Amino acid sequence: MNREEFLTRVRTAAAAGRAYRVDVNADIPDGAGYVGGGGDLAVCLAHEIAAVGGQATVVDDLAAARTALGALLELYRPRSAFCWQHPLLDRLQLDELLAERKIAQSNSQSLAALSYDARRKSMLAADIGITSASFAIAETGSLVMIAQRGQERLASLLPPVHVAIVERAQILPDLFDLFAELRRAGYDNLPSNLAMITGPSKTGDIEMTLTTGVHGPGKWHVIVVR
Amino acid sequence: MTTDSDYAKHEHHEFLAASRLAMANASLQSSLSLLGTSLGQRNREAFEAFADSSLMRDKARAIKDATLADLDKHLETLEANVLKRGGQVHFAADGDDACEIIVGILRDRGAKRVVKSKSMTSEEVHLNPALEAAGIEPIETDFGEYIIQVAGQRPSHLVAPAMHLRASDVSKILSPVAGRQLPEDATQLAAFARERLRSGFATADAGITGANFAIAETGTIVLVENEGNIRLSTAMPRIHIALLGIEKVIPRLDDLPVFLKILPRAATGQKLSIYTSMITGARRAEELDGPEEFHLVLLDNGRTRILGGPLRESLFCIRCGACLNACPIYRNIGGHAYGGVYSGPIGAVLTPLYDGLAANRHLPHASSLCGACQAACPVKIAIPEMLIQLREQLHHESGELGWIESLAYRLWARAMRSPRLYRLATWLATRTAGRLWSSGWMSRLPGGLNGWTASRDFPAPAPTRFRDWWDSEQNGGPL
Ligand code: SF4
C-alpha cells in the first residue's frame, strides 16, 4: 500500500477513535517512579549486579582493579581477548597486562585492518570480552554500552565471558538519569546502538529453569572502582 | 476435528475441543502450575520498589491514549527521523503486504538466510512460510522460538513461547536435528542451541526483528530481551529489518523510561531485562560492527479498524504477558487452546478483533470476568469490560443464541419491568422448582438450556420468596 493511503487510513481512524479516549490520571508528579540508588552508589550497583546473577567486585583504586582483572585472567586463562579502546582501560594499562600473559588482543585498531570475513572470524574466536561502559545504573545494576568506533557492540556479547571495569564517576542513580544524560548530549547525537546490559545472558524457556549463556556471555563480571 | 498434535500447530476455532485436550495434557498442566507462583509472584515483588506503582501505570496509560489520538502525526515524525538517520521506511496495510515487502528487500540483495528474533508481529503476518516460499531460510534464534520452529508448533505464551514443553519433550524435538540423543537437561539443551545458532548468526545475510517500542522524535526502535539473540541478530548481519505494529510508537524519548520500568517488571519480575537495545539507524561509517542497512516496516493489519472503534484500548497492550499469568482460564488451558496468535485474556479480545468475532465466538466467553487480568496489566487495560462488549456484540448477531435461551432472556427482561409479573413469577418459581430441588442446585437444566449445566450446576430458586420470608420475620406489612 502506498504511504499516502496508509497515513490517511491512520488519520481517519485516529480521529474516529478520539470519541473513545479513556479517562486518564492527568496529574502525575514529575519524578514518579524515580527509585535511585541510595547510599553508596558503587555498593548499590554491586549489590544489584549480584542480584541479577553477575559478579561484582568493588575496589578502591586502579591498582586494585588491575589486580582483580589479573585474577580473572588467571581464572579463565583466555587465549584471545576482544577489547574496547577506552581511556579507563588505558589507565589500567590493559595492553601490558594482556601482553605479560601472552593473551592475543583484538580491538578496533587490529580489526579495522581485516577484511569483513576475517574480522568476523576474529571476533567470534575471542575467549573473553573486556570493556568499560558509558554509564552504569545503580537502581537496576545495568551497564550502558554506547556503540562507537573503539567500543564495538560485539565485545560485550560474543565471548563467553564479559568483564567490564567502571568507575564511580560513570554511575548514575536511576534509569531516569540516563535519559537526562541523553537529553543533555542532544538527540541528534544518539548512537546507532545503545545497549543496557543487566546480567549474564539468560533463558528460562524450559520449565522456567534459569540457564545462563544461551547466546551471550554466561559469565558476567563487573569491577567497580570507587 | 482438533487432535492432540495439531491444536498446537495451527490456528483454529476449536476452543472447547482444544481446551479439553489441554486439560488432559499432563506436561502442559505441570508447566502451567508454575505460572502464578513464580512469574506472578516475582512481578508483584518487582513493583514494590516504586512508592506508588499505580502512578507509573497511569502514566503509561496516559501516554498510550494521547499517542493513539494523533497516531498519524507520530508515524510521520517517526518516518522523517528514520530517514534522517539513513534508514528506510515501508508501509504494509496487511500481512501479505508486510511479507511481500520483506521478501522483496531480501530478494533484491540476494539474501538466502535470515536470523529472526522472537516477534509476535511476524507470527501474526505468517512471515516464516512466506520466506520459505521465496527460498529464504528463516532461523528463529530465541531459544523457545527455535524449539517450536523445529517442532512446527505455535508459541503458547507471549513471553515464554515454549513454556508448554518439558525438557524431555525438547530433547525429543531437538535430537533429530543434532543427529544424536540429547540429554533431558535444560542447560545442556540450551548449550546445543547456542552452538547451532552461532553458525546461523555468523552466516545470515539479514536479521529480522520486531520491536517493543519506536520513538517518533528520534527514529529509535527499542528491543527488550534476556538471551542476547536480538543483539546478535542486529549486530552481525549486513541488513536489519524491523517489523513494527503501528500502535507501538511513542512520541518522545523521555516516554521510554516509563515503559522500560514497567514492561520487564510485569513480564518476568525483572527491574530491567538483561538486554535492552535502542537502535537508531544503521551503523555509522566508522563503526566495525552493526548492519549496513536499516529498514522499518510499519504494519496496519487491522489495527486502524480497532483504533477507530470502542475497543481501541486494546492497542495499549505492551505484550508483557502478565494477564496470561494471572488468568485462571489461561492457567488451566494454556495458550494453544485460544487458537490465535495472541492468547490469554488479551488474546480473547485481539483474536476476535483481528480474525472476526463470529469465527471466534467462544473467546469472549473464555473468561470468568474475575478482573485478575486488569489488575495485573501494567497499562490497566479494561479487558473484562471489553470482553463484555464483545459478548454483547455477539448477542446482536443473529444465530448466536438458541431460541429457548433468547426466549428465556426476553421473559426475564419482561418480568423485571413489571412488579406484578415479577411477583407472580417468583411465587411460581419457589412453589415449583424451589420445592423440587431442595438441595439448592439443579445439575441439569431442561432442553436447550442444558449447555449451561454441562460443566456446572445451576442455582435453583429458594423454596420461599425473599419478600415472604421478610414479612414473616418482620411481622410488618408488605414492602
Ligand atoms: S493486556 Fe496488559 S497484561 Fe496483557 S499482555 Fe497486554 S499489557 Fe500485558
XYZ file of C-alpha atoms and ligand atoms in Angstrom:
713
model
C 0.000 0.000 0.000
C 1.343 3.453 -0.703
C 2.335 5.824 2.015
C -0.426 8.414 1.437
C -3.229 5.868 1.573
C -1.724 4.261 4.639
C -1.385 7.507 6.554
C -4.843 8.669 5.512
C -6.290 5.482 6.900
C -4.463 6.040 10.185
C -5.560 9.685 10.306
C -9.218 8.796 9.832
C -9.097 6.034 12.408
C -7.226 8.119 14.977
C -9.831 10.868 14.614
C -12.740 8.435 14.966
C -11.027 6.830 17.936
C -10.890 10.092 19.858
C -14.546 9.503 20.766
C -13.324 6.506 22.770
C -10.439 8.087 24.624
C -10.073 6.707 28.115
C -10.163 8.655 31.346
C -6.565 9.127 32.351
C -4.988 10.362 35.517
C -3.632 13.734 34.410
C -1.764 14.869 37.498
C 1.170 12.563 37.854
C 4.024 14.375 39.573
C 7.387 14.653 37.819
C 9.695 12.088 39.287
C 7.010 9.466 39.847
C 8.768 6.146 39.540
C 12.198 7.523 40.423
C 13.899 4.960 42.643
C 17.590 5.919 42.635
C 20.483 4.039 44.161
C 20.507 5.174 47.754
C 23.651 5.284 49.856
C 26.989 4.490 48.247
C 26.246 4.164 44.532
C 29.182 1.814 43.950
C 27.951 -0.534 46.650
C 24.372 -0.336 45.444
C 25.458 -1.077 41.861
C 27.464 -4.074 43.021
C 24.526 -5.327 45.057
C 22.132 -5.149 42.097
C 24.671 -6.771 39.776
C 24.921 -9.706 42.152
C 21.117 -9.866 42.347
C 20.841 -10.394 38.573
C 23.484 -13.122 38.501
C 26.606 -11.099 37.784
C 29.765 -10.995 39.866
C 30.727 -7.584 41.138
C 33.967 -6.590 42.806
C 34.240 -3.176 44.434
C 37.832 -1.891 44.656
C 39.357 1.332 45.926
C 41.734 2.274 43.142
C 43.088 1.411 39.710
C 45.881 -0.738 41.073
C 43.373 -2.908 42.881
C 41.240 -3.074 39.733
C 44.270 -4.263 37.813
C 44.837 -6.995 40.375
C 41.181 -8.034 40.213
C 41.317 -8.198 36.425
C 44.562 -10.175 36.639
C 42.848 -12.700 38.884
C 40.051 -13.158 36.375
C 42.539 -13.716 33.575
C 44.200 -16.284 35.785
C 40.842 -17.963 36.364
C 39.685 -18.174 32.758
C 43.068 -18.376 31.033
C 41.840 -16.900 27.734
C 43.987 -17.179 24.644
C 42.418 -14.177 22.978
C 40.613 -11.099 24.243
C 38.235 -8.779 22.360
C 38.764 -5.381 23.966
C 37.375 -1.879 23.865
C 39.674 1.041 23.404
C 38.737 3.252 26.293
C 40.582 5.791 28.491
C 39.836 3.838 31.667
C 41.339 0.674 30.162
C 44.374 2.676 29.056
C 44.865 3.943 32.593
C 44.666 0.331 33.747
C 47.431 -0.487 31.265
C 45.366 -3.283 29.825
C 47.714 -3.746 26.859
C 50.631 -4.601 29.142
C 48.508 -6.830 31.323
C 47.496 -8.915 28.294
C 50.970 -8.916 26.766
C 52.516 -10.172 30.011
C 50.217 -13.125 29.880
C 50.611 -13.674 26.151
C 46.924 -13.151 25.504
C 46.201 -12.054 21.938
C 44.185 -8.876 21.754
C 41.756 -7.843 19.080
C 40.441 -4.310 19.240
C 39.158 -1.787 16.770
C 42.668 -0.972 15.616
C 43.578 -4.557 14.757
C 40.084 -5.382 13.488
C 39.856 -2.429 11.106
C 42.818 -3.780 9.188
C 40.995 -7.035 8.413
C 38.558 -7.926 5.658
C 34.862 -8.273 6.570
C 35.066 -12.057 6.879
C 38.380 -12.167 8.695
C 37.121 -9.546 11.109
C 34.017 -11.596 11.851
C 36.145 -14.690 12.426
C 38.480 -12.918 14.783
C 35.547 -11.549 16.815
C 33.955 -14.992 17.018
C 37.168 -16.592 18.213
C 37.688 -14.396 21.293
C 37.558 -16.140 24.676
C 36.885 -13.050 26.733
C 35.455 -9.571 26.158
C 36.952 -6.697 28.144
C 35.180 -3.359 28.152
C 34.349 -0.370 30.204
C 30.899 1.206 29.872
C 29.458 4.592 29.023
C 27.394 4.620 32.204
C 26.208 2.266 34.897
C 22.805 2.436 36.596
C 22.770 1.718 40.325
C 18.996 1.219 40.577
C 18.948 -1.710 38.194
C 22.532 -2.993 38.166
C 22.965 -2.200 34.479
C 25.849 -1.211 32.241
C 25.081 1.173 29.402
C 27.088 0.467 26.262
C 27.108 3.144 23.569
C 28.352 1.880 20.215
C 31.107 3.850 18.518
C 34.450 3.168 16.897
C 36.606 1.570 19.570
C 33.600 0.441 21.569
C 32.262 -2.414 19.482
C 28.848 -3.907 20.243
C 30.052 -7.461 19.932
C 32.814 -7.209 22.568
C 30.245 -7.491 25.348
C 28.281 -10.134 23.512
C 30.219 -12.725 21.510
C 32.771 -14.086 24.009
C 31.523 -16.485 26.698
C 32.975 -14.246 29.412
C 32.471 -10.494 29.681
C 34.442 -8.350 32.111
C 33.677 -4.655 32.466
C 35.549 -2.085 34.518
C 33.657 1.029 35.567
C 34.465 3.850 37.919
C 32.407 5.869 40.362
C 32.013 8.875 38.039
C 30.175 6.712 35.486
C 27.469 5.537 37.881
C 24.016 7.107 37.645
C 21.459 6.546 40.417
C 18.373 5.779 38.309
C 17.285 4.810 34.798
C 15.660 8.249 34.509
C 19.108 9.815 34.939
C 20.352 8.048 31.823
C 17.625 9.686 29.791
C 18.558 13.051 31.273
C 22.141 12.425 30.110
C 20.974 11.566 26.610
C 18.899 14.732 26.516
C 21.916 16.771 27.617
C 24.071 15.243 24.877
C 21.397 16.160 22.309
C 19.154 13.740 20.487
C 20.974 14.418 17.235
C 23.929 12.671 18.819
C 22.112 9.456 19.684
C 24.339 6.481 18.911
C 23.372 3.897 16.291
C 23.151 1.384 19.114
C 22.784 1.765 22.849
C 22.542 -1.414 24.887
C 21.803 -1.719 28.559
C 23.182 -4.938 30.000
C 21.671 -6.230 33.216
C 23.065 -9.677 33.837
C 24.585 -12.640 32.029
C 22.667 -13.924 29.004
C 19.783 -15.976 30.338
C 16.855 -18.091 29.305
C 14.056 -19.649 31.304
C 12.401 -21.208 28.300
C 12.394 -24.799 29.518
C 10.329 -25.421 32.637
C 11.364 -21.968 33.827
C 14.762 -23.328 34.752
C 17.253 -20.484 34.559
C 20.116 -21.245 32.212
C 22.883 -18.732 31.544
C 24.965 -18.139 28.467
C 22.402 -19.257 25.928
C 23.582 -16.691 23.341
C 25.673 -14.063 25.047
C 28.196 -14.388 27.878
C 27.275 -16.815 30.625
C 29.825 -15.183 32.929
C 29.472 -11.500 33.660
C 31.997 -9.709 35.869
C 31.987 -6.056 36.784
C 34.876 -4.379 38.581
C 33.714 -1.153 40.214
C 36.435 1.370 41.059
C 35.324 3.545 43.921
C -11.734 -32.133 14.426
C -8.871 -30.909 16.536
C -6.312 -33.511 17.531
C -3.625 -33.548 20.126
C -0.845 -32.558 17.798
C -2.470 -30.052 15.506
C -4.029 -27.721 18.042
C -0.511 -26.720 18.961
C 0.446 -26.233 15.329
C -2.314 -24.415 13.515
C -4.581 -21.527 14.228
C -8.087 -22.837 14.693
C -11.555 -22.159 16.019
C -11.947 -25.237 18.180
C -11.736 -23.589 21.559
C -13.735 -26.168 23.520
C -12.145 -29.226 21.963
C -8.657 -27.746 22.317
C -9.313 -26.797 25.949
C -10.292 -30.351 26.754
C -7.086 -31.652 25.177
C -5.088 -29.076 27.089
C -6.613 -30.048 30.416
C -5.760 -33.675 29.760
C -2.151 -32.835 28.856
C -0.095 -33.601 31.960
C 3.108 -31.912 30.860
C 1.253 -28.722 29.963
C -0.559 -28.772 33.284
C 2.670 -29.061 35.222
C 4.207 -26.097 33.363
C 1.097 -24.009 33.865
C 1.086 -24.649 37.568
C 4.361 -22.682 37.793
C 2.945 -19.509 36.334
C 1.048 -17.951 39.174
C 3.563 -18.834 41.828
C 6.772 -17.910 40.002
C 6.110 -15.236 37.395
C 3.122 -13.696 39.118
C 4.886 -13.506 42.451
C 8.083 -12.021 41.013
C 6.004 -9.441 39.186
C 4.390 -8.253 42.417
C 7.717 -8.033 44.230
C 9.361 -6.094 41.428
C 6.710 -3.385 41.532
C 7.279 -2.839 45.232
C 10.319 -0.636 44.527
C 8.001 2.175 43.473
C 6.482 4.459 46.059
C 3.287 4.184 44.020
C 3.394 1.786 41.106
C -0.143 2.750 40.222
C 1.126 6.160 39.094
C 3.592 4.574 36.684
C 0.780 2.554 35.200
C -1.419 5.613 34.884
C 1.418 7.454 33.213
C 1.955 4.679 30.666
C -1.766 4.600 30.034
C -1.926 8.349 29.523
C 0.967 8.255 27.052
C -0.679 5.453 25.059
C -4.026 7.212 24.968
C -2.575 10.526 23.824
C -0.328 8.880 21.231
C -3.175 6.975 19.615
C -5.266 10.147 19.373
C -2.681 11.558 16.958
C -1.110 8.395 15.689
C -0.824 9.623 12.100
C 1.339 12.593 13.143
C 3.606 10.444 15.275
C 4.079 7.976 12.433
C 5.081 10.795 10.112
C 7.570 12.086 12.666
C 8.945 8.589 13.115
C 9.309 8.172 9.373
C 11.104 11.501 8.994
C 13.581 10.650 11.738
C 14.331 7.158 10.453
C 15.020 8.646 7.018
C 17.236 11.288 8.585
C 19.419 8.503 10.001
C 19.704 6.834 6.644
C 17.101 4.160 7.329
C 14.230 3.225 5.050
C 10.537 3.075 5.950
C 7.904 0.837 4.362
C 4.130 0.763 4.779
C 2.246 -2.529 4.982
C -1.549 -2.482 5.008
C -1.834 -6.150 5.914
C 0.148 -9.306 6.496
C 0.566 -10.132 2.822
C 1.900 -6.647 2.190
C 4.388 -6.991 5.007
C 5.664 -10.325 3.727
C 5.926 -9.027 0.197
C 7.931 -6.006 1.316
C 10.317 -8.056 3.425
C 10.777 -10.775 0.817
C 11.324 -8.016 -1.751
C 14.125 -6.387 0.247
C 15.831 -9.732 0.775
C 15.476 -10.844 -2.845
C 16.908 -7.604 -4.192
C 20.037 -8.233 -2.157
C 20.275 -11.924 -2.912
C 19.753 -12.912 0.718
C 19.412 -16.630 1.307
C 19.298 -16.961 5.060
C 17.941 -14.770 7.833
C 18.147 -14.896 11.621
C 14.931 -13.915 13.335
C 14.297 -12.795 16.844
C 11.056 -13.524 18.650
C 8.308 -11.320 17.272
C 4.605 -11.912 17.744
C 4.034 -9.477 14.889
C 5.924 -11.699 12.485
C 3.868 -14.667 13.725
C 0.786 -12.591 13.033
C 1.705 -11.981 9.391
C 2.984 -15.558 8.892
C 6.371 -14.360 7.786
C 8.220 -17.683 8.012
C 6.099 -19.554 5.435
C 6.387 -16.544 3.124
C 10.178 -16.522 3.432
C 10.385 -20.249 2.848
C 8.152 -19.992 -0.214
C 10.617 -17.426 -1.569
C 13.538 -19.776 -0.993
C 14.884 -17.888 2.014
C 15.701 -19.853 5.149
C 14.417 -18.244 8.374
C 16.117 -19.288 11.598
C 14.332 -18.470 14.834
C 17.002 -17.565 17.354
C 15.116 -17.132 20.619
C 15.661 -20.461 22.344
C 11.947 -21.095 22.909
C 11.039 -19.990 19.388
C 13.779 -22.158 17.933
C 12.354 -25.216 19.695
C 8.854 -24.637 18.443
C 10.080 -23.785 14.962
C 11.745 -27.196 14.816
C 8.602 -28.819 16.258
C 6.375 -26.949 13.788
C 4.266 -25.531 16.589
C 2.941 -22.110 17.520
C 4.055 -20.130 20.590
C 1.851 -20.761 23.630
C 2.808 -17.723 25.701
C 3.603 -14.120 24.762
C 6.858 -14.115 26.692
C 7.768 -17.804 27.070
C 6.739 -19.362 23.751
C 7.720 -22.931 24.641
C 6.514 -22.923 28.219
C 4.198 -25.832 27.421
C 7.133 -28.174 26.789
C 9.242 -30.106 29.265
C 12.952 -30.846 28.958
C 12.068 -34.384 27.849
C 9.848 -33.010 25.054
C 12.589 -30.633 23.962
C 15.146 -33.403 23.890
C 12.812 -35.391 21.625
C 12.304 -32.405 19.367
C 15.968 -31.377 19.036
C 17.681 -34.782 18.968
C 16.943 -35.431 15.278
C 18.459 -32.024 14.430
C 21.555 -32.866 16.455
C 21.801 -36.323 14.940
C 22.361 -37.753 18.398
C 20.398 -38.304 21.579
C 20.389 -35.033 23.550
C 20.133 -35.207 27.351
C 16.867 -34.199 29.034
C 18.513 -31.290 30.735
C 17.673 -27.627 30.209
C 21.267 -26.408 30.494
C 22.679 -28.903 28.015
C 19.823 -28.357 25.593
C 20.486 -24.631 25.708
C 24.175 -25.278 25.086
C 23.278 -27.267 21.983
C 21.084 -24.440 20.730
C 23.892 -21.942 21.317
C 26.321 -23.904 19.139
C 23.743 -24.482 16.472
C 22.561 -20.894 16.317
C 26.020 -19.315 16.432
C 26.731 -20.527 12.924
C 23.377 -19.085 11.882
C 24.341 -15.640 13.183
C 27.727 -15.840 11.532
C 26.367 -16.703 8.106
C 22.984 -14.965 7.903
C 22.501 -12.244 5.335
C 19.897 -10.363 7.339
C 18.415 -10.091 10.809
C 14.663 -9.678 11.223
C 13.233 -8.397 14.486
C 10.052 -6.926 15.852
C 10.275 -4.019 18.254
C 8.807 -3.283 21.655
C 8.666 0.467 21.082
C 9.544 3.016 18.447
C 10.334 6.591 19.397
C 8.963 9.115 16.948
C 11.143 12.111 17.781
C 14.416 10.228 17.324
C 13.585 7.391 14.925
C 14.792 4.869 17.503
C 13.440 1.361 17.928
C 13.684 -0.389 21.260
C 14.105 -4.122 21.777
C 13.899 -5.899 25.104
C 15.226 -9.438 25.648
C 17.083 -11.741 28.019
C 19.086 -14.026 25.751
C 21.161 -11.761 23.531
C 19.883 -13.263 20.293
C 18.315 -9.937 19.340
C 21.587 -8.127 19.897
C 23.341 -10.732 17.760
C 20.680 -10.515 15.050
C 21.078 -6.751 14.914
C 24.861 -6.650 15.149
C 26.167 -9.425 12.876
C 24.255 -9.487 9.562
C 24.597 -6.700 6.982
C 20.871 -5.930 6.902
C 18.425 -5.294 9.726
C 14.686 -5.320 9.058
C 12.294 -4.450 11.887
C 8.573 -5.139 11.650
C 6.508 -2.794 13.786
C 2.795 -2.719 14.563
C 1.822 0.943 14.339
C 0.453 1.019 17.891
C 3.961 0.587 19.279
C 5.005 4.158 18.599
C 5.639 6.515 21.499
C 6.259 10.190 20.847
C 9.281 11.146 22.935
C 12.485 9.544 24.151
C 11.526 10.710 27.634
C 8.417 8.483 27.464
C 10.610 5.423 27.171
C 11.916 5.052 30.761
C 8.315 4.863 31.982
C 7.700 1.825 29.795
C 11.104 0.302 30.490
C 10.312 0.485 34.180
C 7.027 -1.387 33.886
C 7.459 -3.845 30.999
C 10.144 -6.167 32.439
C 8.644 -5.977 35.901
C 5.260 -7.066 34.562
C 6.691 -9.668 32.196
C 9.236 -11.530 34.311
C 9.636 -9.562 37.533
C 12.985 -8.078 36.450
C 13.883 -4.438 37.056
C 15.277 -4.345 33.539
C 15.547 -7.141 31.039
C 19.064 -8.402 30.556
C 19.479 -6.684 27.240
C 17.647 -3.525 26.272
C 18.720 -2.210 22.866
C 17.973 1.227 21.500
C 18.699 1.201 17.796
C 18.831 4.416 15.812
C 19.554 3.691 12.181
C 22.274 1.546 10.644
C 25.872 1.575 11.832
C 27.837 4.750 11.236
C 30.558 4.596 8.604
C 33.462 4.340 11.022
C 31.966 1.571 13.186
C 33.195 -2.003 12.851
C 30.041 -3.950 13.615
C 26.315 -3.468 13.148
C 24.241 -3.632 9.968
C 24.889 -1.516 6.906
C 21.186 -1.107 6.153
C 18.191 -0.498 8.384
C 14.588 -0.996 7.268
C 11.467 -0.283 9.289
C 8.227 -1.892 8.110
C 5.115 -0.266 9.574
C 2.200 -2.675 9.835
C -1.519 -1.930 9.995
C -3.181 -5.358 9.525
C -6.466 -4.457 11.219
C -5.054 -2.021 13.737
C -6.720 1.043 12.209
C -10.046 -0.789 12.330
C -9.588 -1.224 16.071
C -8.182 2.276 16.526
C -11.384 3.897 15.280
C -13.705 1.825 17.463
C -14.810 1.264 21.049
C -12.164 -1.385 21.741
C -9.308 0.972 20.885
C -7.884 0.488 24.351
C -6.695 -2.988 23.352
C -3.978 -1.200 21.368
C -2.377 -0.053 24.639
C -1.078 -3.606 25.110
C 2.712 -3.841 25.508
C 2.699 -7.656 25.223
C 4.089 -8.353 28.669
C 2.050 -11.495 29.276
C 1.083 -10.540 32.843
C -2.620 -11.002 32.123
C -1.926 -14.555 30.928
C -0.081 -15.444 34.106
C -2.883 -14.019 36.234
C -5.804 -15.593 34.358
C -7.454 -18.666 35.897
C -8.599 -19.806 32.465
C -5.170 -19.471 30.831
C -3.635 -21.232 33.789
C -5.866 -24.204 33.098
C -5.720 -24.474 29.337
C -2.507 -22.743 28.183
C -2.086 -20.659 25.067
C -2.755 -23.028 22.180
C -6.401 -23.557 23.065
C -7.143 -19.917 22.226
C -6.446 -20.794 18.620
C -4.938 -17.464 17.517
C -1.536 -15.802 17.593
C -2.291 -13.943 20.820
C -3.558 -15.969 23.749
C -4.871 -15.385 27.241
C -7.228 -12.581 28.227
C -5.784 -10.073 25.781
C -5.855 -12.734 23.059
C -9.536 -13.281 23.775
C -10.009 -9.630 22.836
C -7.494 -9.353 19.990
C -8.218 -12.578 18.116
C -11.914 -11.774 17.535
C -10.933 -8.231 16.555
C -8.300 -9.330 14.058
C -9.832 -12.564 12.776
C -13.557 -11.998 13.113
C -15.952 -12.327 16.008
C -18.284 -14.969 14.593
C -15.476 -17.429 13.954
C -14.091 -16.888 17.457
C -17.360 -16.720 19.336
C -16.071 -18.783 22.249
C -13.232 -16.459 23.120
C -15.186 -13.569 24.672
C -16.795 -16.192 26.908
C -13.455 -17.724 27.875
C -13.279 -15.570 30.974
C -14.815 -15.623 34.399
C -14.634 -11.800 34.394
C -12.834 -12.005 37.706
C -10.737 -8.964 36.856
C -7.354 -10.561 37.597
C -6.118 -9.612 34.116
C -6.919 -5.945 34.516
C -5.356 -5.892 37.975
C -2.155 -7.427 36.590
C -1.961 -5.289 33.464
C 0.769 -2.634 33.656
C -1.307 -0.337 31.446
C -4.531 -1.127 33.313
C -6.365 -2.239 30.176
C -10.046 -2.861 30.925
C -10.038 -6.365 29.469
C -13.180 -7.618 31.294
C -15.215 -4.673 30.017
C -14.023 -5.300 26.501
C -14.993 -8.961 26.740
C -18.480 -7.941 27.863
C -18.740 -5.578 24.898
C -17.760 -8.408 22.570
C -20.368 -10.669 24.171
C -22.997 -8.023 23.630
C -21.959 -7.675 20.037
C -22.249 -11.444 19.629
C -25.761 -11.445 21.032
C -26.813 -8.872 18.476
C -25.533 -11.029 15.679
C -28.216 -13.483 14.652
C -27.942 -17.128 15.430
C -25.759 -16.760 18.488
C -28.480 -17.690 20.994
C -30.781 -20.669 20.674
C -34.484 -19.732 20.574
C -35.131 -21.139 24.047
C -32.332 -19.124 25.581
C -33.376 -15.923 23.872
C -36.996 -16.534 24.885
C -35.853 -17.024 28.472
C -33.901 -13.759 28.435
C -36.871 -11.942 26.930
C -39.287 -13.284 29.551
C -36.841 -12.392 32.273
C -36.456 -8.842 30.945
C -40.245 -8.508 30.732
C -40.758 -9.760 34.298
C -38.116 -7.393 35.673
C -40.013 -4.440 34.231
C -43.371 -5.257 35.867
C -43.749 -5.655 39.665
C -46.887 -7.756 39.248
C -45.342 -10.127 36.785
C -42.189 -10.326 38.886
C -44.199 -11.252 41.993
C -46.135 -13.883 40.093
C -43.005 -15.362 38.534
C -41.067 -15.595 41.782
C -44.117 -17.121 43.513
C -44.348 -19.708 40.750
C -40.642 -20.460 40.788
C -40.462 -21.020 44.542
C -43.535 -23.266 44.563
C -42.270 -25.427 41.710
C -38.513 -25.644 41.160
C -37.751 -24.258 44.612
C -39.600 -27.086 46.357
C -38.430 -29.782 43.977
C -34.689 -29.064 44.188
C -34.306 -28.713 47.902
C -30.512 -29.160 47.572
C -30.388 -25.659 46.109
C -28.675 -26.754 42.888
C -30.012 -28.111 39.617
C -27.492 -30.393 37.964
C -29.358 -30.434 34.665
C -31.454 -27.769 33.027
C -34.100 -28.987 30.618
C -33.920 -28.970 26.808
C -31.918 -26.279 25.071
C -30.746 -24.827 28.359
C -28.661 -27.861 29.260
C -25.490 -26.307 27.803
C -25.262 -24.227 30.959
C -25.311 -27.279 33.213
C -22.953 -29.367 31.083
C -19.971 -28.214 33.142
C -21.542 -26.667 36.257
C -24.706 -26.646 38.375
C -27.417 -24.049 38.137
C -28.589 -22.399 41.377
C -32.193 -23.494 41.989
C -34.711 -20.947 43.266
C -35.196 -20.867 47.050
C -38.232 -22.647 48.478
C -39.548 -19.348 49.887
C -39.564 -15.933 48.324
C -37.381 -13.336 49.983
C -40.350 -10.997 50.485
C -42.404 -13.747 52.160
C -39.502 -14.521 54.445
C -39.090 -10.800 55.208
C -42.772 -10.441 56.020
C -42.712 -13.366 58.399
C -39.563 -12.146 60.145
C -40.649 -8.558 60.492
C -44.388 -9.071 61.006
C -44.723 -5.854 59.122
C -46.845 -5.105 56.111
C -45.755 -5.897 52.551
C -42.683 -3.994 51.380
S -3.104 -6.729 28.075
Fe -1.826 -5.789 29.646
S -1.166 -7.514 30.890
Fe -1.919 -8.412 28.990
S -0.104 -8.594 27.709
Fe -1.035 -6.630 27.215
S -0.024 -5.143 28.528
Fe 0.443 -7.164 29.361
